[in-house]
Coordinates of C-alpha atoms in Angstrom, one line a residue:
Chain A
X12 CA 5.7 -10.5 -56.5
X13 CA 5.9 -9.2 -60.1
X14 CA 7.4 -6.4 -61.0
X15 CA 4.4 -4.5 -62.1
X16 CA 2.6 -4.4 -59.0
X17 CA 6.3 -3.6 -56.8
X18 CA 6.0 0.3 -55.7
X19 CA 8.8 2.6 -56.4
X20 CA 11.5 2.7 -53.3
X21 CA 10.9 6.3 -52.6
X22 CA 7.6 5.9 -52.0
X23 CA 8.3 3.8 -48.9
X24 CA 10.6 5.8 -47.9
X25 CA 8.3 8.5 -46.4
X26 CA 8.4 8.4 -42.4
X27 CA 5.5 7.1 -40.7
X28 CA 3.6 9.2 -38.7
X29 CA 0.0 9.2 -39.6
X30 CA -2.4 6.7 -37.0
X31 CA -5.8 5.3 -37.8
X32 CA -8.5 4.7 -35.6
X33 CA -11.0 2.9 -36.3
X34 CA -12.3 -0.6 -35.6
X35 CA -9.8 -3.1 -36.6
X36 CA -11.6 -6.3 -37.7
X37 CA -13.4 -5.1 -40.6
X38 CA -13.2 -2.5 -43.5
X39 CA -16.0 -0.2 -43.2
X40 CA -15.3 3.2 -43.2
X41 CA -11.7 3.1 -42.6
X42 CA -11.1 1.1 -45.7
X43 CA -11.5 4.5 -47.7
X44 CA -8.6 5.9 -45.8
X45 CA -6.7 3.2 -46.1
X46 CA -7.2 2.7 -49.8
X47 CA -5.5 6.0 -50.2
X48 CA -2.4 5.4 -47.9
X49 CA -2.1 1.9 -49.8
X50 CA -2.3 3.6 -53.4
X51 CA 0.1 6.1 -52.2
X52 CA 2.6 3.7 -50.6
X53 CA 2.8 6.6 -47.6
X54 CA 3.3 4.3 -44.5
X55 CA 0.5 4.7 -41.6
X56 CA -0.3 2.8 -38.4
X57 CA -3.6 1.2 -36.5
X58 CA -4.6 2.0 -33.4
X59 CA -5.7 -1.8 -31.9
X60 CA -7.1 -1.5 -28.7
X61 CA -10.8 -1.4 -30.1
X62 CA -12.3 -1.4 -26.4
X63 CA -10.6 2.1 -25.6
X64 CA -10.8 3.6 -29.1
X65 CA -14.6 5.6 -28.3
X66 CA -13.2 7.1 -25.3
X67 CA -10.3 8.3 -26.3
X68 CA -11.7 10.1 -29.6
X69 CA -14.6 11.4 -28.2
X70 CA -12.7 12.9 -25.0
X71 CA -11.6 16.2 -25.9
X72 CA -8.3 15.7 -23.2
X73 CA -7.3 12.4 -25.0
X74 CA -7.2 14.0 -28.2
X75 CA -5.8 17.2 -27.2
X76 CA -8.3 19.8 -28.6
X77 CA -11.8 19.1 -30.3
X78 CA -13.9 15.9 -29.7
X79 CA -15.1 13.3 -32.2
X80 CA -18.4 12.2 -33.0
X81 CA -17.1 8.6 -34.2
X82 CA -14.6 6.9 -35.8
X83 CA -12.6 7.1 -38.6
X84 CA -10.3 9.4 -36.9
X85 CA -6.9 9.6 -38.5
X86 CA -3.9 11.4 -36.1
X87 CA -1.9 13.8 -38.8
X88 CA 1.4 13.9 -38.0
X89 CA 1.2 17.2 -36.3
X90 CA -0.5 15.6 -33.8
X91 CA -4.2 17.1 -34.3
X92 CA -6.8 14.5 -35.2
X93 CA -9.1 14.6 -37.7
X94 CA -12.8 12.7 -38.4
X95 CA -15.5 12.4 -40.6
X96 CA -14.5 10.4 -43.8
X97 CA -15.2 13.3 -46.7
X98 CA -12.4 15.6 -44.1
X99 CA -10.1 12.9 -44.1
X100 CA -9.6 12.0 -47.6
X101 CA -9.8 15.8 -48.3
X102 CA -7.3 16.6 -46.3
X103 CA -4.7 14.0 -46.9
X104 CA -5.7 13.9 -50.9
X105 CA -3.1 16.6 -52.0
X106 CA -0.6 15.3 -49.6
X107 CA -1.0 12.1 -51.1
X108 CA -1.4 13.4 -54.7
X109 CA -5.3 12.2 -54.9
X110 CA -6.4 15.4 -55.6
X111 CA -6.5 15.7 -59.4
X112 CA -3.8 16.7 -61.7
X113 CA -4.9 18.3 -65.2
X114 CA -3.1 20.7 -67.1
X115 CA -4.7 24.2 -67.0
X116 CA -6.9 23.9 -63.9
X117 CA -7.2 25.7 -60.8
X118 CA -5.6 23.3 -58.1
X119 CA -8.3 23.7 -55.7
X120 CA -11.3 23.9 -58.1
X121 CA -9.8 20.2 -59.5
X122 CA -9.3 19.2 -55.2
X123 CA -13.3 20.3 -54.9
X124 CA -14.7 18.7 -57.9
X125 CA -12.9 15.4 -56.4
X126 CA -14.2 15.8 -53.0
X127 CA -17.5 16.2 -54.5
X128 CA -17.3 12.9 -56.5
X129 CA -16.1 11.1 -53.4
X130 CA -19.0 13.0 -51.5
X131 CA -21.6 11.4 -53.5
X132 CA -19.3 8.2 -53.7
X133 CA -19.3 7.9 -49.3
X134 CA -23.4 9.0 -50.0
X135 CA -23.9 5.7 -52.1
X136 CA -21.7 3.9 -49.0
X137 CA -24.2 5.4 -46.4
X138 CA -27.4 4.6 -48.4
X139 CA -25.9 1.0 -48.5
X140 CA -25.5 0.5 -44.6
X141 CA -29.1 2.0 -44.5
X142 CA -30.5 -0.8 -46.4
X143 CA -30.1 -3.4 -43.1
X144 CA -30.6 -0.4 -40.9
X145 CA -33.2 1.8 -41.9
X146 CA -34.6 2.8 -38.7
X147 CA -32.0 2.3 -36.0
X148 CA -28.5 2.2 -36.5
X149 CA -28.2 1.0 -33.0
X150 CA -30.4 -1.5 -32.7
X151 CA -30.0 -5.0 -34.7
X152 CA -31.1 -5.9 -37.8
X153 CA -33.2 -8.9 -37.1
X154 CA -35.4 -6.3 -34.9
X155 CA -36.0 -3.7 -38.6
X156 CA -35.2 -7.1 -40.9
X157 CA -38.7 -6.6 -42.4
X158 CA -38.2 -2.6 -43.2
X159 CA -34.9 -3.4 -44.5
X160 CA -36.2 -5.8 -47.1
X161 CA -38.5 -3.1 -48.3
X162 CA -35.6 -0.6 -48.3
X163 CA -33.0 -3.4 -49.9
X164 CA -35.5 -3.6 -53.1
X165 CA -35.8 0.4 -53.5
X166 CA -32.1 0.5 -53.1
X167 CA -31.4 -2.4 -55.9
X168 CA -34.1 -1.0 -58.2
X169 CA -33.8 2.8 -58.1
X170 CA -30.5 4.1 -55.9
X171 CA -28.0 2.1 -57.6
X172 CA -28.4 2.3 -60.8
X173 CA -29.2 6.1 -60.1
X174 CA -25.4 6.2 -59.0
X175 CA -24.0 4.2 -61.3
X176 CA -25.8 6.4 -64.2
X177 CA -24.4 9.3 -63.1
X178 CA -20.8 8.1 -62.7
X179 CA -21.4 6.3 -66.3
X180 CA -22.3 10.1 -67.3
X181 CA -19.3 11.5 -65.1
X182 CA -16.5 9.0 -66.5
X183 CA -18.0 8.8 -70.4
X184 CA -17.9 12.7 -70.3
X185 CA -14.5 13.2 -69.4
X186 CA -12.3 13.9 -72.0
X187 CA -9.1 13.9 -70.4
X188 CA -9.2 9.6 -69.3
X189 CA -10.8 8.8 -72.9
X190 CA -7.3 7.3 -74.4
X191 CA -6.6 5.8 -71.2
X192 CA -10.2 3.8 -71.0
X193 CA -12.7 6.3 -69.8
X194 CA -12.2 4.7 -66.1
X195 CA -11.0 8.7 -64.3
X196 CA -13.4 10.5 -62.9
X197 CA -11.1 13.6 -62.4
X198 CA -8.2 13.9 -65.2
X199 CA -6.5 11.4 -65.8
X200 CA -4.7 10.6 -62.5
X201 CA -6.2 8.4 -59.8
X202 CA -8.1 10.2 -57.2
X203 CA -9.9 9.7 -53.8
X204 CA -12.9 9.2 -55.9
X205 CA -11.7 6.8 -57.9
X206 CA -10.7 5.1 -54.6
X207 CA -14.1 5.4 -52.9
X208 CA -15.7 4.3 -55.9
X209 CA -13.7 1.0 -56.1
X210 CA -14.4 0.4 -52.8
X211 CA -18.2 0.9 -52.8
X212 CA -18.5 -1.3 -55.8
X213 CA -16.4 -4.1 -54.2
X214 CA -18.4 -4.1 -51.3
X215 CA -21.9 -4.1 -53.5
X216 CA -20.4 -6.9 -55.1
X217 CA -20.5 -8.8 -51.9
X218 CA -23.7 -7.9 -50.5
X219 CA -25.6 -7.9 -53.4
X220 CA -24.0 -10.3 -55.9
X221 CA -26.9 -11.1 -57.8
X222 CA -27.8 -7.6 -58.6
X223 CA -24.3 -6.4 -59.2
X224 CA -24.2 -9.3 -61.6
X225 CA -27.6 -8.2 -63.3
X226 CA -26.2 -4.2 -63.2
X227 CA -22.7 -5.2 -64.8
X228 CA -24.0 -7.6 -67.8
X229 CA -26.8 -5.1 -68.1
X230 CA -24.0 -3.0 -70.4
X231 CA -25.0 0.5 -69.4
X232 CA -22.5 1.1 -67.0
X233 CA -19.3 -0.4 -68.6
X234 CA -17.1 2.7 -67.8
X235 CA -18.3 2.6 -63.9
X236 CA -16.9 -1.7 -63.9
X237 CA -14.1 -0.9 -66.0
X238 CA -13.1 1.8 -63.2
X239 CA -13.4 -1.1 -60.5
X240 CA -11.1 -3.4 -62.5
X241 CA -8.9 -0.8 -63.5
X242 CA -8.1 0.5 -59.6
X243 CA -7.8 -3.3 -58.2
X244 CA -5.0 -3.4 -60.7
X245 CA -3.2 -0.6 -60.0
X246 CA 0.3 -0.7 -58.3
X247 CA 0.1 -0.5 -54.4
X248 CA -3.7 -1.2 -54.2
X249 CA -3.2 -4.9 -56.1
X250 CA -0.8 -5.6 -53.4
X251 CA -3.0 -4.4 -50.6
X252 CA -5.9 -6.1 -52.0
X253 CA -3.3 -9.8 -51.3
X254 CA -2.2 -9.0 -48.3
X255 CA -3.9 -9.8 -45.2
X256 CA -4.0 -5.9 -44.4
X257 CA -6.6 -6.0 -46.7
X258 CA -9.7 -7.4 -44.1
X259 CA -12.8 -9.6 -45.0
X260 CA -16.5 -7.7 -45.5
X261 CA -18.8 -9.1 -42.0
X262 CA -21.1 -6.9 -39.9
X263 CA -19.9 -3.6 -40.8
X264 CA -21.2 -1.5 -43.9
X265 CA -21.4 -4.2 -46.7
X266 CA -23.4 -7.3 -45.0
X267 CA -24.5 -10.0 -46.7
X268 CA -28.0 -10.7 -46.3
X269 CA -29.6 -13.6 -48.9
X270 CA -33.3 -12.1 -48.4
X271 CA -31.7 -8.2 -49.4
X272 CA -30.8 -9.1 -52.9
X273 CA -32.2 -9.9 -56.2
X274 CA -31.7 -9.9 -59.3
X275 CA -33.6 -6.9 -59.9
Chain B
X16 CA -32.9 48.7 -39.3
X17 CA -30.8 49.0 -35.8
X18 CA -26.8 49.9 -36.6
X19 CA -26.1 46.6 -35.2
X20 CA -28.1 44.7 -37.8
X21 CA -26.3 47.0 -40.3
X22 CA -23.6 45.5 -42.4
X23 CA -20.3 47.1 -43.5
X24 CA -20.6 49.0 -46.3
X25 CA -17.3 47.3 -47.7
X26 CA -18.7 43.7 -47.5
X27 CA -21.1 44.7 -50.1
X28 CA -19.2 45.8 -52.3
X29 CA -17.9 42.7 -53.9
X30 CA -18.8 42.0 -57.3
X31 CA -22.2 39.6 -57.7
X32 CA -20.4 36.2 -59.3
X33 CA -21.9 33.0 -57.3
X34 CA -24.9 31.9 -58.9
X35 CA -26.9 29.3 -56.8
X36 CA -28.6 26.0 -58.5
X37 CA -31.6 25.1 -56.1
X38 CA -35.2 25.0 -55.8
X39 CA -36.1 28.0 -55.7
X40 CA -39.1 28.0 -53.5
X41 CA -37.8 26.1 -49.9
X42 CA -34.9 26.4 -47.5
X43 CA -33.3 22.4 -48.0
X44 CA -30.0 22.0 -48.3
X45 CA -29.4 24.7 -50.3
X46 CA -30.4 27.2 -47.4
X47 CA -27.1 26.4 -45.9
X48 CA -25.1 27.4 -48.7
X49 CA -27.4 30.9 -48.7
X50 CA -25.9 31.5 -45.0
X51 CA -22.7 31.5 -46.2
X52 CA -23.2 34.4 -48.2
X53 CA -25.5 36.3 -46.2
X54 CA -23.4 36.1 -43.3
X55 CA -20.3 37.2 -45.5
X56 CA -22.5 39.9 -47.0
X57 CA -21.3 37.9 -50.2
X58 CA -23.6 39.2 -53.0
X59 CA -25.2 35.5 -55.1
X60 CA -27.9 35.0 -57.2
X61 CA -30.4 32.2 -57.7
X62 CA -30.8 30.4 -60.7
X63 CA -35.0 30.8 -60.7
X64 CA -36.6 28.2 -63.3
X65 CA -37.0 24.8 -61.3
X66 CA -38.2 23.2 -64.7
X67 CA -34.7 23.2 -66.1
X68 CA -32.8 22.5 -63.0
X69 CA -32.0 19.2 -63.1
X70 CA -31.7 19.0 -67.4
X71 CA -28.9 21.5 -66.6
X72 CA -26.7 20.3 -63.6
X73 CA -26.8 16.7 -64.8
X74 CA -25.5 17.8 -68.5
X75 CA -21.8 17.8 -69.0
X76 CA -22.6 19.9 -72.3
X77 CA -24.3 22.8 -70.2
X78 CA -22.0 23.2 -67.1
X79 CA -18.9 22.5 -69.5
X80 CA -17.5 20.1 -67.1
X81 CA -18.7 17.1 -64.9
X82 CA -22.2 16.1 -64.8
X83 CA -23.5 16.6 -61.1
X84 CA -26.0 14.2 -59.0
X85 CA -28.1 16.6 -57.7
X86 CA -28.5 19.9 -56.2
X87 CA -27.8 22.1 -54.5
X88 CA -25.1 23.6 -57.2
X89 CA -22.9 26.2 -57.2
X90 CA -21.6 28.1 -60.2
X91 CA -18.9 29.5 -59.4
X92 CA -16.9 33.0 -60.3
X93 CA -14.6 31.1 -62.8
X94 CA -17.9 29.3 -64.5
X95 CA -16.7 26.2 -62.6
X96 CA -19.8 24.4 -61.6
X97 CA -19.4 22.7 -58.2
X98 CA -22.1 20.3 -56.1
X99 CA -22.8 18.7 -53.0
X100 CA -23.5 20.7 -49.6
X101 CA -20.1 19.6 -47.9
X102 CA -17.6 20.0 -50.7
X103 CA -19.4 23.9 -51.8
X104 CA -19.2 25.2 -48.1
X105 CA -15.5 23.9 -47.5
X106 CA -14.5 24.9 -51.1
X107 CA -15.9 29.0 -50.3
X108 CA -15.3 28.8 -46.2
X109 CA -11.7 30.2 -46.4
X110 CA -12.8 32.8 -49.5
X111 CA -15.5 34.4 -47.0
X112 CA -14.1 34.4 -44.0
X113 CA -16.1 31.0 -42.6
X114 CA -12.8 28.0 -42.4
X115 CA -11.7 29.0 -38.8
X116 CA -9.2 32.0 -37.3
X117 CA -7.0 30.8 -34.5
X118 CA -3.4 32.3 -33.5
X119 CA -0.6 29.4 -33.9
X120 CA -3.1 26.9 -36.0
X121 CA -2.5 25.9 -39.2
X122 CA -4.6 26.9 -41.8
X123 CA -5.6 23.9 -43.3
X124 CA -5.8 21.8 -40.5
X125 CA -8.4 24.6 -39.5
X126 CA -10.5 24.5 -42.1
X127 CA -10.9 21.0 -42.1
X128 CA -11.9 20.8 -38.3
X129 CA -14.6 23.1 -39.7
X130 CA -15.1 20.9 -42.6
X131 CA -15.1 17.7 -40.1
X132 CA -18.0 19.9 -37.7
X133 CA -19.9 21.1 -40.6
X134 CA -20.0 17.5 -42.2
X135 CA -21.1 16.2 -38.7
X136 CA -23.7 18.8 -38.9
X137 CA -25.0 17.7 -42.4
X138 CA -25.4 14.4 -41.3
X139 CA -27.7 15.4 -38.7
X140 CA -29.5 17.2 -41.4
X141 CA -29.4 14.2 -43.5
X142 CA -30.6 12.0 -40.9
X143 CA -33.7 14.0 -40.2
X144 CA -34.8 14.2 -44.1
X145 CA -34.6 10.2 -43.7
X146 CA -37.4 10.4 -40.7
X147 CA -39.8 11.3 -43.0
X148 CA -38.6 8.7 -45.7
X149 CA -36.8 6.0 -44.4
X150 CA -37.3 3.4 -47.1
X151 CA -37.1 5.3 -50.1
X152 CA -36.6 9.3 -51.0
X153 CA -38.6 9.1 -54.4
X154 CA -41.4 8.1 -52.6
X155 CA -44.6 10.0 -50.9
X156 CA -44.3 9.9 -47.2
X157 CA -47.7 8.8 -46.7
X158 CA -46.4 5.0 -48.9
X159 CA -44.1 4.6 -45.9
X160 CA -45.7 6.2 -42.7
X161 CA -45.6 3.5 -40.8
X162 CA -41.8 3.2 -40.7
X163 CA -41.6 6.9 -40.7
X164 CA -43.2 6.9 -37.3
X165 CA -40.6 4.4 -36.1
X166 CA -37.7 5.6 -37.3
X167 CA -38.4 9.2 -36.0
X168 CA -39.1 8.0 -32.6
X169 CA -35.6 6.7 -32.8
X170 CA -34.7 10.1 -34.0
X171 CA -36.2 11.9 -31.3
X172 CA -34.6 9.1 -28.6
X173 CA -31.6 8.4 -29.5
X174 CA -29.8 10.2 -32.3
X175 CA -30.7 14.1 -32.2
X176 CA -29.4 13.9 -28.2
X177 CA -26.8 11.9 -29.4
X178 CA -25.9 14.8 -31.9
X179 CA -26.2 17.6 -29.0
X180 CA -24.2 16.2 -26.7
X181 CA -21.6 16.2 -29.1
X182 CA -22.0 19.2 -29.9
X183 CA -22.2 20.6 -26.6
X184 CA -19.2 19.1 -25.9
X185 CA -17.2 20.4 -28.8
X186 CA -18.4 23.8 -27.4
X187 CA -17.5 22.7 -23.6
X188 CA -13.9 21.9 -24.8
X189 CA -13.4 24.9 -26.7
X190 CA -11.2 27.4 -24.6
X191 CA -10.9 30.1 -27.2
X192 CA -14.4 30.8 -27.7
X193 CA -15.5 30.6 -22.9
X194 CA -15.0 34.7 -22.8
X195 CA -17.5 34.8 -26.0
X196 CA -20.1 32.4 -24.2
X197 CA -19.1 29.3 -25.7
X198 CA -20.9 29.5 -28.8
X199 CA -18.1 28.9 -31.1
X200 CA -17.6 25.6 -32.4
X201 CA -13.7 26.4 -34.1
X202 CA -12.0 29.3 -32.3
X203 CA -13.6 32.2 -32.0
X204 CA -15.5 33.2 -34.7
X205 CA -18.1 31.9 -36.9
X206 CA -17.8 29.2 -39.8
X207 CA -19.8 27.3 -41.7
X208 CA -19.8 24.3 -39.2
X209 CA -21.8 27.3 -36.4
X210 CA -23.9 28.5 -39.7
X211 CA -24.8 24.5 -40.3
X212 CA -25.7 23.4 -36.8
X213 CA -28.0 26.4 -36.5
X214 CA -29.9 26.0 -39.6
X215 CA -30.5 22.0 -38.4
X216 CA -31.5 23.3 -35.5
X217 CA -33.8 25.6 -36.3
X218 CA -35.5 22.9 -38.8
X219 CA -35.8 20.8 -35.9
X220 CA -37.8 23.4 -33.9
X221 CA -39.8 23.7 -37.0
X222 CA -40.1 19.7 -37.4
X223 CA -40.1 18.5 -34.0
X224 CA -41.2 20.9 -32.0
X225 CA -42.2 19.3 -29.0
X226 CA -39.0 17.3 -28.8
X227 CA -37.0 20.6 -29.0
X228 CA -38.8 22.6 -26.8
X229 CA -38.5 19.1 -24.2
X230 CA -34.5 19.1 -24.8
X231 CA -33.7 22.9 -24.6
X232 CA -35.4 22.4 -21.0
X233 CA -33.5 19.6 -20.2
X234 CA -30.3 21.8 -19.7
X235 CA -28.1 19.7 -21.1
X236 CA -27.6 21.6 -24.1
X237 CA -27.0 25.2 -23.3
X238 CA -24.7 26.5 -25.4
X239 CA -26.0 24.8 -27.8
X240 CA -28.5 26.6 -27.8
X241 CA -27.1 29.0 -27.2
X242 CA -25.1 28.9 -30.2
X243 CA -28.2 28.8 -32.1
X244 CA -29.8 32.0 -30.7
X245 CA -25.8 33.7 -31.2
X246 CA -26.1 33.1 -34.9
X247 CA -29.0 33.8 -35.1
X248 CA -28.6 37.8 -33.9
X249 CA -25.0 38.1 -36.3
X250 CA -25.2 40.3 -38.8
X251 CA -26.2 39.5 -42.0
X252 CA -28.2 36.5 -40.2
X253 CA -30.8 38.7 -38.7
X254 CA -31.4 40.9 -41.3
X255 CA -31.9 38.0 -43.7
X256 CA -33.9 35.4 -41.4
X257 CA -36.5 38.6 -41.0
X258 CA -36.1 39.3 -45.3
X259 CA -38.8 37.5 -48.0
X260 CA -35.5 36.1 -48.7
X261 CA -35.7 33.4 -46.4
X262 CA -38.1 31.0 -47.4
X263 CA -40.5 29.3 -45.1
X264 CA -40.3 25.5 -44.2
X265 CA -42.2 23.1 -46.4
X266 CA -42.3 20.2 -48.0
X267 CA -37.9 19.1 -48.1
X268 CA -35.8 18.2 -45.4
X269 CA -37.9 19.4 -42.8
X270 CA -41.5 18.9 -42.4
X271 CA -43.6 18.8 -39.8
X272 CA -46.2 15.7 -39.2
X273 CA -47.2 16.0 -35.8
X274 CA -47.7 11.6 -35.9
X275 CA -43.6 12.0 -35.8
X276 CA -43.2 14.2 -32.8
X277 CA -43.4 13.6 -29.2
X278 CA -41.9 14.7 -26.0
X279 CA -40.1 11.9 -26.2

């Protein structure tokens, strides 16, 4: 390992106590919560028994107070579990220092303005699984295959680079990450939105290379790519991003579907 | 006006800062950002020329910050603006009252179980805005009927009871709230995640209102529907759902084509 990707020792040094649950094989969801434990080098556990993992979060004794909808659902180390995505990163971001840091500004203005940028970050993450599901997330995608084609080419035309426009606009216009490559969203520190961000792009890479290629040499979102290669560097995530912690995309969120991309 | 629609004389007193940033002439998303306030008794205004909107919120030049997606917006009492539904309502739950009040809890773990609720209840929300445009939101409805008509009798099916039985059993497995009819989704008093599910709700029985009226019989859902007709009698609620100030549904997240509803 080189030196520049080795965490500091006190981060490690945290006790463990927080648990994930969430389905084990793939990255979906959970990946964005795990992103920020990696980047933080704050230890955390799995929970691997995927066959009782819906019955215990959605039963109100099992978790010891309210139910869950659906995973992820992270256990805090007070014992009280926590779902929904957006909660979970806004929770843990301060604790994890992912909330923002800039001189001057109201701590949790800075904490909202991130949770906003990750909000719209997780929204770009839903519209994504939408494009194989658009009419039933339970049913399989073979059965809405021809509804997800017509979905796929609104979402490779018109959503994404809507998103990646508007985080172009957010990155370009802050001044505060300018001298360090225009790649923070909030500040000049990384955040859970920085994180999200990564992640969403990573995962568009793989299930639409051909129009993330066409996006990235297109040269109007230079800032948003330059964020992506900027976080895979950074200490604790280049590590994770090795390691076999760090799971293969299959049938969760980002799929892979030849007929769903394009060039344009 | 009854005394018991009448609102404290001391919530009204609070100097008018929050400035709304929302179409002007429907409920949408922003309408659950205007029962915040009108439950608190929280004096806002509304930012009233739809032209300029979007030139505004997406300029980092005229909200002196970050560049936002979309609205609804929310200027804030410092001149910080602040977007998306989720991160606005958790950012002023604790300021009016709305994040949660139980003896022993902890604060922030409260508020973001009502963050967690109230996110759950958006994406309900979300989910029935995509009923009427499942393959792509710039588009009419009537370029995309066809899968409209299949993807909201999957709504109808499977996800909104999906949605009420969690929520009924959030309310089921709330002990605090039994002695108050278990219409309280966090404790005992009412937050923005009770404030959400009722406005969803109520755009349901607007939208789909044979499939409502076919649940609430069901019996399944009492106290959720309960919860709905609780909040709906609070103060600051009634007075406003019978004002000019609450807008009639339309043409946003909830419209009614009866080809998308059914008993079933």
């Amino acid at each position: 390992m080189s030196t520049d990707t080795a965490e500091p020792a006190l981060k490690r040094q945290k006790k463990e106590e927080y648990v994930l649950y969430y389905w084990p094989g793939n990255p979906g969801r959970g990946e964005h919560i795990r992103l920020a434990f990696e980047y933080a080098g704050v230890p955390y556990t799995e929970f691997n028994d995927p066959g009782k993992l819906l019955s215990i979060i959605t039963n109100a004794k099992e978790v010891g107070g309210t139910p869950h909808f659906a995973p992820p659902c992270l256990k805090l180390p007070s014992g009280t579990f926590l779902s929904q995505t957006p909660a979970i990163l806004n929770h843990i971001a301060p604790k994890l220092g992912l909330a923002g840091n800039k001189e001057g500004a109201d701590p949790e203005e800075l904490r909202s303005l991130v949770n906003q940028l990750t909000l719209t970050a997780l929204d770009l993450n839903n519209e994504t699984h939408d494009t194989h599901h658009p009419i039933a997330s339970e049913d399989y995608y073979e059965d809405q295959k021809e509804e997800a084609i017509k979905k796929a080419k609104n979402h490779r035309a018109k959503r994404l680079p809507k998103y990646l426009a508007h985080f172009q606009n957010v990155l370009e216009s802050n001044p505060d990450g300018k001298d360090k490559g225009g790649t923070y969203l909030v500040g000049s520190t990384t955040t859970t939105a920085d994180l999200v961000l990564f992640q969403v792009l990573d995962g568009t890479s793989y299930a639409f290379p051909k129009r993330y290629a066409a996006l990235k040499k297109s040269g109007k979102y230079d800032n948003v790519f330059a964020l992506k290669d900027r976080v895979a560097q950074e200490p604790g995530i280049k590590e994770y991003l090795a390691s076999d912690r760090r799971r293969p995309y299959g049938m969760n969120v980002f799929r892979y579907y030849p007929e769903l991309d394009g060039d344009k």
